[in-house]
Amino acid sequence: MTSVTDDLPLAAEFPKATIEDWRKLVDGVLKGAPFEKLVGKTYDGLKIEPLYPRAKGVAPVAGRPLAAPWQIMQRIDHPDAAAANAQALTDLENGATGLALVFAGGSGAHGFGLEPSADAVAKVLKDIHLDAGIGLELQIGPQSRMAAIHVAEYVKSAGLDPAACNIRFGLDPLAAGAVWGHSPYTWEEIVPAVAGAIKGLAALGFKGPFASADGRVIHDAGGSEVQELAFVLACGVAYLRAIEGAGIALEQAQGMVYARLSADADQFLTMAKFRALRLLWERIETACGLTPKPLFIAADTAWRMLTQRDPYVNMLRATIATFAAGLAGANAITVLPHTLALGLPDPFARRVARNTQLLLLEESNLAKVSDPAAGAGGIETLTAQLCDAAWALFQESEKAGGAFAALQQGLFQGKVAATRKARDANIAKRRDVLTGASEFPNLHESETVVLKATPIALPPYGEQKYKFEALPPNRLAEPFEALRDKSDATLKARGARPKVFLANLGTPADFTARATFAKSFFEAGGIQAVDNEGFADPARLAAAFKASGAELACLCSSDKVYAEHAEAAARALQTAGSRHIYLAGRPTDTEAALRAAGVTGFVFAGGDALATLQDAYRRMEQA
């Protein structure tokens, strides 16, 4: 290995930089604060150091074949089969190399989806050459489980060779039970049905894979990376056992199971998660006495990170997620269109979803390098930590009796609920930023265009014979979006949004920073901020507040100006009729005096923004 000075001869005149040198500089900046302040933590409690040395003695994680691109999957979920077919043909003509057929009631349907009938399947697949290398993935639910059979029947009726069709059938009753929270059958009843379907499809000549271990269930419900990985392992092993129990040799069963993970905008954790799954599955294959083969991993960009507000930011989130999954070796990627949280995407949104992948593949050439994270100290460490923690949780589920029994006992649900609670608290306090929703809102954004369609009406999902706590999908921005919806309703009913008057004190140098913070804080909840150039006279401040039509007021300035003028300003606002007066900044030793003068709340970074905004609406509704 060459040294730094060998690669950079101009650096030879300078002393070699060391970790110790860096620590001295960092300690100078910290000014006595503990170094641990720079150490982050994931929701699994895994430490993320600020700096890592190069990892030594590691090899690339085997994933896709060398320099091979991933499949560019396009989501097909329009309830009208003819419209879905037209979309599919357009997608394939414009760069997609695979189609994800999302059937109504499936885990990733999110309100829409294809009709799971034989007639609808035939219409959707019309003129699509399934034997021409096109990847086809089925995302099915309890009421649409026959869709896999209908697709197989269509292939036969079209005279196609099943072995030439690249179809992932997506059989996954465990994911369905986890999302719905119940099952009409015991696991002992499910096993022969799933294994029989797989055996039958294989006998027809389909090469699979057939059973999907879907980690999106955990991710969409707010779970962590470790929980998602452990759930995938538990489901994958359960399906392997079911297939082997049907008389299929493990060597053949090995290629009949694939995995699906969510990819989100946390680039490094996403990369580490995909790499960790390959290593973990290799460990399972070895334990089964099998020669390890790279697991097929499909990726969906994350549903939970999508926002309805400022949806164009979703394009950036999807780009990061695709970048991370692609570099980490995903075999197929489906980009959720940026408007999906609002409804069915129009042609523009579908085009952007395709082109996100095409640009990364064709212009950035991401697939040309296999596992570029190999040797990177930070990602290698995260990968190893995820492997250890996920394996431990997988072992817990095995001790519980396997995936189905673990769901019945609430093992995964309890851990997901605890993580979701912590995540929700950080979102409420805006420690986890949702751009366009909890931070940097735009109250004047134009309406986003989505397609109009009537969802497929499905029959109930059997008798709720075996119940367990459900893991329904959620989006992280929903609490803030609910407040924005209230604001929209007020605008529609009254012609104006609820308002907060920014009581700026002193000069712009005094109040600009906190006024900017307060504007973003309140408008994240749909409360329009009324700004101004600042006041020195309480009487002028009170008059401006009255003229603004605002029901709330927020004092904004520096601590020095607050000490001199905040109490008088608060009294003037109270006299002018302000029902609730906030102060931008943390409470200090003057809190009692400020409250006596009329200040009733404080807004500051790290405070519970969601609770404060919800309380503001309650106060306005009670007035």
XYZ file of C-alpha atoms in Angstrom:
623
model
C 0.000 0.000 0.000
C 1.372 3.405 -0.924
C 1.580 6.203 1.613
C -0.142 9.549 1.377
C 3.100 11.176 0.287
C 3.549 8.588 -2.491
C 0.180 9.541 -3.954
C 0.617 13.261 -3.319
C 4.289 14.186 -3.743
C 3.582 17.849 -3.027
C 2.514 16.826 0.491
C 5.908 15.302 1.249
C 7.164 18.575 2.726
C 4.442 18.599 5.365
C 4.332 16.446 8.507
C 1.968 13.477 8.352
C -1.416 14.204 9.916
C -2.407 11.929 12.784
C -5.539 11.219 14.786
C -3.832 12.834 17.770
C -3.352 16.074 15.813
C -7.006 16.049 14.852
C -8.080 15.441 18.454
C -6.074 18.443 19.627
C -7.853 20.671 17.120
C -11.236 19.222 18.065
C -10.599 19.687 21.775
C -9.784 23.320 21.097
C -13.148 23.807 19.406
C -15.038 21.891 22.111
C -13.564 24.200 24.790
C -13.820 21.671 27.576
C -17.023 19.943 26.414
C -16.718 16.127 26.367
C -15.652 14.502 23.113
C -18.705 12.221 23.383
C -20.767 15.242 22.317
C -19.604 14.464 18.761
C -20.593 10.796 18.937
C -23.985 10.130 17.391
C -26.339 7.242 18.032
C -28.760 5.378 15.820
C -32.214 4.357 17.023
C -30.688 0.963 17.773
C -28.189 2.597 20.117
C -25.261 1.999 17.760
C -22.523 4.593 18.098
C -21.445 6.716 15.145
C -18.020 8.241 15.699
C -17.076 11.533 14.025
C -13.999 10.011 12.384
C -12.920 6.503 11.435
C -9.610 5.107 10.196
C -9.535 2.931 7.113
C -10.783 -0.593 7.795
C -8.136 -3.211 7.155
C -8.440 -6.843 6.133
C -11.929 -6.541 4.644
C -13.233 -7.790 1.325
C -16.015 -6.388 -0.863
C -19.455 -7.761 -0.051
C -20.666 -9.900 -2.955
C -23.858 -8.526 -4.470
C -24.790 -7.908 -8.079
C -22.582 -9.408 -10.778
C -19.564 -7.195 -11.447
C -20.440 -3.954 -13.257
C -24.034 -5.139 -13.792
C -26.767 -2.496 -13.385
C -29.653 -3.020 -11.050
C -33.140 -3.483 -12.473
C -34.904 -0.134 -12.909
C -38.323 -1.052 -11.584
C -41.388 1.087 -12.223
C -44.372 0.861 -9.943
C -47.660 -0.157 -11.660
C -50.604 0.464 -9.319
C -53.379 2.158 -11.302
C -56.745 0.497 -10.471
C -57.811 0.714 -14.122
C -56.094 -2.190 -15.887
C -56.058 -0.505 -19.308
C -54.525 2.654 -17.849
C -51.987 0.553 -15.945
C -51.010 -1.231 -19.165
C -50.504 2.072 -20.965
C -48.302 3.274 -18.106
C -46.278 0.066 -18.170
C -45.620 0.266 -21.899
C -44.559 3.905 -21.611
C -42.249 3.073 -18.722
C -40.558 0.241 -20.605
C -40.180 2.375 -23.731
C -38.493 5.097 -21.683
C -35.857 3.294 -19.678
C -37.499 1.028 -17.118
C -36.157 -2.528 -17.190
C -38.735 -4.008 -14.829
C -42.262 -3.564 -13.522
C -43.491 -3.832 -9.950
C -47.131 -4.901 -10.144
C -48.695 -3.592 -6.947
C -52.028 -5.267 -6.264
C -54.741 -3.770 -4.083
C -54.394 -4.741 -0.447
C -50.664 -5.379 -0.737
C -48.250 -4.171 1.913
C -47.024 -1.356 -0.311
C -50.284 -0.463 -2.067
C -50.954 2.679 0.026
C -54.594 2.978 -0.945
C -54.546 1.994 -4.596
C -53.321 -1.045 -6.545
C -54.316 -3.388 -9.359
C -57.404 -5.552 -9.396
C -56.268 -9.119 -8.561
C -58.414 -10.849 -11.183
C -57.318 -12.969 -14.138
C -58.942 -10.535 -16.564
C -57.173 -7.532 -15.041
C -53.812 -9.328 -15.061
C -54.206 -10.129 -18.746
C -55.071 -6.522 -19.554
C -52.146 -5.126 -17.565
C -49.636 -7.470 -19.227
C -50.956 -7.052 -22.774
C -48.159 -6.504 -25.340
C -45.463 -6.771 -22.645
C -42.786 -9.250 -23.698
C -42.096 -10.993 -20.429
C -39.591 -13.325 -22.057
C -37.409 -10.449 -23.282
C -35.484 -9.875 -20.059
C -38.022 -7.654 -18.356
C -38.047 -8.000 -14.587
C -41.488 -8.509 -13.079
C -42.161 -8.261 -9.350
C -45.518 -8.961 -7.729
C -46.511 -7.123 -4.594
C -49.577 -8.916 -3.316
C -51.701 -8.982 -0.193
C -54.131 -11.419 1.437
C -57.038 -10.595 -0.887
C -54.794 -10.592 -3.967
C -52.798 -13.765 -3.311
C -54.345 -15.435 -6.375
C -52.649 -12.804 -8.563
C -49.508 -14.950 -8.626
C -51.480 -17.849 -10.074
C -53.175 -15.545 -12.585
C -49.790 -14.270 -13.785
C -48.551 -17.862 -14.200
C -51.705 -18.746 -16.120
C -51.254 -15.696 -18.356
C -47.684 -16.755 -19.189
C -48.960 -20.218 -20.165
C -51.874 -18.862 -22.235
C -49.522 -16.464 -24.057
C -47.325 -19.388 -25.084
C -44.279 -18.046 -23.245
C -41.529 -20.181 -21.760
C -41.797 -19.793 -17.951
C -38.043 -20.300 -17.587
C -37.443 -17.297 -19.862
C -39.626 -15.028 -17.688
C -37.878 -13.138 -14.910
C -40.669 -13.074 -12.320
C -40.462 -12.580 -8.561
C -43.807 -13.803 -7.289
C -43.804 -12.020 -3.923
C -45.564 -14.660 -1.796
C -45.357 -13.268 1.747
C -48.157 -14.138 4.200
C -45.979 -13.096 7.162
C -45.766 -9.510 5.941
C -49.511 -9.492 5.295
C -50.260 -10.717 8.812
C -47.888 -8.165 10.331
C -49.513 -5.257 8.491
C -53.105 -6.363 9.051
C -52.583 -7.627 12.584
C -54.407 -10.913 12.157
C -54.555 -14.110 10.169
C -57.422 -16.446 9.410
C -54.990 -19.372 9.486
C -52.383 -20.834 11.808
C -48.788 -20.994 10.633
C -49.195 -24.745 10.376
C -52.024 -24.127 7.885
C -50.124 -21.399 5.994
C -46.968 -23.454 5.449
C -48.405 -26.148 3.158
C -50.354 -23.549 1.158
C -47.282 -21.400 0.497
C -44.987 -24.362 -0.095
C -47.546 -25.963 -2.384
C -47.875 -22.798 -4.464
C -44.091 -22.519 -4.777
C -43.748 -26.172 -5.677
C -46.462 -25.816 -8.293
C -44.927 -22.713 -9.866
C -41.525 -24.349 -9.967
C -43.028 -27.447 -11.602
C -44.420 -25.215 -14.354
C -40.869 -24.116 -15.131
C -40.695 -20.751 -13.376
C -37.282 -20.164 -11.846
C -38.463 -17.687 -9.202
C -37.693 -16.477 -6.661
C -41.132 -17.017 -5.179
C -41.230 -16.023 -1.489
C -40.443 -12.496 -0.349
C -39.031 -11.558 3.059
C -40.221 -7.955 3.202
C -38.512 -5.580 5.617
C -40.648 -2.629 4.494
C -43.240 -3.758 7.011
C -40.924 -2.789 9.857
C -39.516 0.324 8.206
C -42.910 1.736 7.221
C -44.154 1.235 10.783
C -41.291 3.352 12.139
C -38.882 0.578 13.108
C -35.099 0.590 13.090
C -32.496 -0.905 10.794
C -31.753 -3.747 13.207
C -35.453 -4.593 13.543
C -35.920 -4.538 9.773
C -32.954 -6.847 9.207
C -34.010 -9.283 11.938
C -37.562 -9.456 10.559
C -36.237 -10.212 7.060
C -34.027 -12.985 8.443
C -36.875 -14.467 10.484
C -39.252 -14.478 7.499
C -36.622 -15.754 5.093
C -35.735 -18.679 7.350
C -39.425 -19.455 7.880
C -39.954 -19.690 4.126
C -36.832 -21.797 3.637
C -38.144 -24.275 6.214
C -41.562 -24.323 4.567
C -40.081 -25.027 1.130
C -37.766 -27.718 2.459
C -40.715 -29.266 4.275
C -42.494 -29.630 0.931
C -39.763 -31.966 -0.245
C -37.619 -29.456 -2.140
C -33.884 -29.742 -1.562
C -32.308 -26.806 0.278
C -29.912 -26.218 -2.618
C -32.943 -25.576 -4.822
C -34.869 -23.710 -2.125
C -31.897 -21.379 -1.706
C -32.831 -19.445 -4.849
C -36.552 -19.419 -4.139
C -36.434 -16.746 -1.416
C -35.527 -13.102 -1.901
C -35.581 -10.013 0.299
C -36.993 -6.517 0.065
C -35.637 -3.575 2.052
C -36.539 0.085 2.344
C -33.912 2.600 1.316
C -34.183 6.006 2.935
C -32.330 9.319 2.922
C -29.850 8.258 5.606
C -27.193 7.317 3.086
C -24.642 5.604 5.301
C -27.135 3.614 7.380
C -28.909 2.499 4.221
C -25.664 1.316 2.656
C -24.641 -0.476 5.840
C -28.070 -2.129 6.126
C -28.000 -3.596 2.609
C -24.438 -4.819 3.074
C -25.304 -6.303 6.474
C -28.218 -8.291 5.052
C -25.959 -10.017 2.548
C -23.492 -10.983 5.275
C -26.255 -12.169 7.587
C -27.924 -14.280 4.913
C -24.557 -15.778 4.025
C -24.282 -16.786 7.674
C -27.673 -18.506 7.495
C -26.742 -20.314 4.278
C -23.532 -21.538 5.875
C -25.448 -22.738 8.949
C -27.736 -24.675 6.584
C -24.727 -26.397 5.040
C -25.150 -24.492 1.779
C -22.537 -22.857 -0.390
C -23.400 -19.140 -0.046
C -24.841 -17.379 -3.071
C -25.625 -13.647 -3.238
C -29.163 -13.034 -2.020
C -31.436 -11.174 -4.424
C -32.345 -7.899 -2.675
C -35.039 -5.603 -4.033
C -35.190 -2.038 -2.732
C -38.073 0.397 -2.459
C -37.393 4.006 -1.582
C -39.020 4.566 1.784
C -42.701 5.350 2.156
C -42.275 6.811 5.621
C -39.946 9.594 4.446
C -42.405 10.978 1.865
C -44.112 14.286 2.611
C -47.310 15.683 1.166
C -46.064 19.219 1.686
C -43.342 20.527 -0.626
C -43.327 17.118 -2.351
C -40.492 18.099 -4.667
C -38.113 17.566 -1.751
C -39.112 13.901 -2.067
C -37.094 13.860 -5.295
C -33.954 14.641 -3.297
C -34.779 12.024 -0.672
C -35.363 9.409 -3.365
C -32.092 10.288 -5.100
C -30.085 9.777 -1.910
C -31.927 6.540 -1.158
C -31.375 5.192 -4.681
C -27.721 6.214 -4.587
C -27.223 4.370 -1.292
C -29.090 1.201 -2.292
C -27.415 1.093 -5.690
C -23.907 1.448 -4.283
C -24.689 -1.165 -1.634
C -25.547 -3.748 -4.266
C -29.349 -3.788 -4.553
C -30.453 -6.008 -7.451
C -33.606 -4.041 -8.217
C -34.809 -0.607 -7.120
C -38.304 0.866 -7.184
C -38.429 4.624 -6.690
C -41.714 5.746 -5.161
C -42.881 8.783 -7.179
C -42.519 12.058 -5.291
C -46.288 12.674 -5.282
C -47.343 9.210 -4.094
C -48.311 10.451 -0.613
C -50.889 12.680 -2.324
C -52.318 10.112 -4.728
C -51.594 8.309 -7.976
C -48.639 9.932 -9.763
C -49.106 11.647 -13.108
C -46.780 11.049 -16.107
C -44.307 13.702 -14.914
C -43.914 12.119 -11.476
C -43.484 8.675 -13.046
C -40.866 10.062 -15.430
C -38.910 11.597 -12.557
C -38.981 8.277 -10.685
C -37.506 6.498 -13.726
C -34.968 9.162 -14.519
C -33.693 9.243 -10.955
C -32.289 5.789 -11.586
C -31.328 6.324 -15.218
C -29.177 9.352 -14.374
C -27.387 7.522 -11.572
C -26.748 4.506 -13.793
C -26.092 6.031 -17.202
C -24.451 9.342 -16.272
C -22.938 8.682 -12.852
C -22.067 5.038 -13.682
C -22.736 3.884 -10.135
C -22.947 0.230 -11.139
C -19.428 0.189 -12.550
C -17.857 -0.200 -9.105
C -18.793 -3.127 -6.878
C -19.159 -2.317 -3.182
C -17.232 0.972 -3.136
C -17.866 1.146 0.621
C -15.492 -1.783 1.223
C -12.704 -0.598 3.492
C -14.441 2.637 4.494
C -14.052 2.632 8.261
C -17.383 4.219 9.100
C -19.554 2.043 6.861
C -17.636 -1.122 7.670
C -18.118 -0.443 11.387
C -21.818 0.273 10.947
C -22.217 -2.882 8.862
C -20.582 -5.007 11.551
C -22.634 -3.403 14.327
C -25.867 -3.978 12.415
C -24.906 -7.602 11.797
C -24.273 -8.277 15.483
C -27.420 -6.553 16.743
C -29.715 -7.958 14.042
C -28.421 -11.482 14.582
C -29.170 -11.194 18.306
C -32.746 -10.066 17.603
C -33.168 -12.801 14.992
C -32.106 -15.326 17.623
C -34.770 -13.899 19.951
C -37.422 -14.514 17.303
C -36.125 -18.059 16.789
C -36.354 -18.726 20.521
C -39.929 -17.435 20.396
C -40.735 -20.124 17.824
C -40.066 -18.319 14.534
C -41.467 -15.290 12.749
C -45.187 -16.105 13.094
C -44.898 -16.962 16.785
C -42.802 -13.835 17.384
C -45.581 -11.727 15.840
C -48.183 -13.485 17.983
C -46.112 -12.708 21.078
C -45.588 -9.077 20.029
C -41.802 -9.394 19.953
C -41.239 -7.257 16.873
C -44.201 -4.976 17.532
C -42.998 -4.008 21.006
C -39.539 -3.087 19.768
C -40.925 -1.154 16.795
C -43.320 0.739 19.079
C -40.461 1.810 21.369
C -38.401 2.991 18.405
C -41.370 4.777 16.871
C -42.013 6.576 20.153
C -38.427 7.822 20.277
C -38.539 8.767 16.599
C -41.813 10.662 17.021
C -40.349 12.599 19.948
C -37.352 13.659 17.852
C -39.594 14.669 14.967
C -41.826 16.670 17.318
C -38.739 18.473 18.618
C -37.409 18.830 15.061
C -34.209 17.020 15.895
C -35.052 14.778 12.954
C -35.738 17.376 10.280
C -38.410 16.870 7.616
C -37.654 19.579 5.091
C -40.818 21.203 3.804
C -42.887 19.766 6.650
C -41.301 20.396 10.048
C -38.660 22.833 8.765
C -38.566 25.390 5.928
C -42.298 25.217 5.165
C -43.847 26.998 2.197
C -47.387 28.167 2.903
C -47.744 29.433 -0.652
C -46.892 26.257 -2.550
C -49.077 25.436 -5.540
C -51.354 22.413 -5.634
C -49.690 19.224 -6.824
C -51.286 17.332 -9.693
C -52.165 13.659 -9.177
C -54.390 11.312 -11.140
C -57.978 10.683 -10.151
C -58.973 7.068 -9.759
C -61.319 4.928 -7.702
C -59.520 2.333 -5.550
C -60.441 -1.315 -5.971
C -63.020 -2.505 -3.438
C -61.698 -5.638 -1.753
C -63.524 -8.220 0.345
C -62.612 -8.500 4.051
C -59.457 -10.421 4.822
C -61.017 -13.609 6.187
C -61.931 -14.331 9.782
C -59.775 -12.586 12.391
C -58.971 -15.910 13.973
C -55.396 -15.282 15.103
C -54.859 -11.691 16.190
C -51.722 -9.801 17.040
C -50.728 -6.154 17.150
C -50.695 -4.656 13.668
C -47.764 -2.816 12.083
C -49.542 -0.404 9.707
C -47.478 1.909 7.493
C -47.059 5.518 8.562
C -45.351 8.591 7.226
C -43.203 10.603 9.608
C -44.580 13.965 8.496
C -48.232 13.176 9.234
C -48.519 15.081 12.571
C -47.226 18.314 11.031
C -49.316 17.764 7.904
C -52.437 17.483 10.079
C -51.769 21.003 11.339
C -51.226 22.264 7.810
C -54.567 20.697 6.871
C -56.205 22.670 9.679
C -54.632 25.816 8.313
C -55.944 25.061 4.820
C -59.428 24.492 6.221
C -59.277 27.847 8.017
C -58.111 29.566 4.828
C -60.987 28.034 2.892
C -63.589 28.927 5.523
C -62.392 32.421 6.483
C -60.255 33.581 3.588
C -57.135 33.796 5.758
C -54.852 31.443 7.645
C -54.319 31.629 11.395
C -51.575 34.185 12.058
C -48.833 34.946 14.544
C -47.450 38.478 14.772
C -43.665 38.589 15.044
C -43.066 41.272 17.664
C -39.563 42.180 16.522
C -37.760 44.373 19.045
C -34.778 46.609 18.278
C -32.772 46.578 15.055
C -32.571 43.823 12.416
C -29.235 42.787 13.884
C -31.063 42.139 17.161
C -34.098 40.198 15.934
C -33.408 38.673 12.494
C -32.026 35.336 13.689
C -34.871 34.612 16.097
C -37.544 36.053 13.827
C -36.363 33.707 11.058
C -36.505 30.800 13.487
C -39.980 31.766 14.732
C -41.342 32.148 11.206
C -40.221 28.617 10.274
C -41.424 27.285 13.641
C -44.997 28.563 13.349
C -45.426 28.102 9.607
C -44.457 24.427 10.005
C -47.862 24.199 11.680
C -49.610 26.356 9.081
C -49.684 29.493 11.266
C -48.679 32.348 9.002
C -46.029 34.673 10.412
C -46.592 38.428 10.025
C -43.128 39.983 9.833
C -42.022 43.608 10.154
C -38.954 45.844 10.439
C -38.918 46.027 14.230
C -40.153 48.304 16.992
C -38.713 50.344 19.827
C -41.968 51.913 21.008
C -44.493 49.614 22.793
C -47.422 51.735 21.588
C -46.405 51.346 17.924
C -45.876 47.642 18.517
C -49.390 47.261 19.939
C -50.927 49.196 17.049
C -49.113 47.047 14.485
C -50.303 43.893 16.226
C -53.932 45.080 16.100
C -53.623 45.940 12.414
C -52.123 42.531 11.565
C -55.269 40.547 12.377
C -53.153 37.983 14.198
C -54.435 36.122 17.224
C -50.989 35.193 18.520
C -47.773 37.144 19.018
C -44.141 36.128 19.391
C -41.423 38.387 20.795
C -38.231 38.160 18.751
C -34.902 39.756 19.654
C -31.596 39.251 21.432
C -31.226 38.403 25.109
C -29.852 41.905 25.722
C -32.908 43.593 24.192
C -35.230 41.201 26.022
C -33.707 42.265 29.327
C -34.497 45.895 28.585
C -37.752 45.811 26.611
C -39.474 42.405 26.627
C -41.675 42.980 29.680
C -43.008 46.305 28.425
C -43.601 44.830 24.973
C -45.464 41.832 26.423
C -47.730 44.084 28.496
C -48.479 46.218 25.426
C -49.360 43.137 23.361
C -51.568 41.779 26.125
C -53.410 45.081 26.388
C -53.814 45.078 22.590
C -55.676 41.762 22.818
C -53.075 39.091 22.120
C -54.525 35.828 23.435
C -51.191 34.136 23.674
C -47.707 35.648 23.706
C -44.605 33.597 22.937
C -40.973 34.548 23.289
C -38.374 33.180 20.851
C -35.646 31.840 23.098
C -35.130 29.541 26.046
C -36.535 30.470 29.465
C -33.908 32.135 31.666
C -33.837 33.491 35.208
C -36.197 36.251 33.994
C -38.945 33.726 33.149
C -41.113 34.601 36.169
C -41.024 38.314 35.384
C -41.782 37.700 31.710
C -44.729 35.458 32.528
C -46.043 38.080 34.951
C -45.866 40.585 32.091
C -47.928 38.333 29.808
C -45.550 35.874 28.144
C -47.226 32.465 28.201
C -44.840 30.307 26.163
C -41.308 29.976 24.828
C -40.203 28.627 21.445
C -36.643 27.446 20.964
C -34.527 24.859 19.171
C -34.972 21.480 20.839
C -38.357 22.322 22.326
C -41.440 20.273 21.496
C -42.549 22.185 18.423
C -45.433 19.831 17.641
C -46.962 20.102 21.134
C -46.558 23.894 21.094
C -48.266 24.216 17.724
C -51.084 21.853 18.694
C -51.619 23.913 21.861
C -51.701 27.102 19.766
C -54.575 25.707 17.703
C -56.453 24.699 20.843
C -56.116 28.216 22.200
C -57.313 29.755 18.954
C -60.278 27.370 18.786
C -61.280 28.192 22.368
C -61.205 31.955 21.767
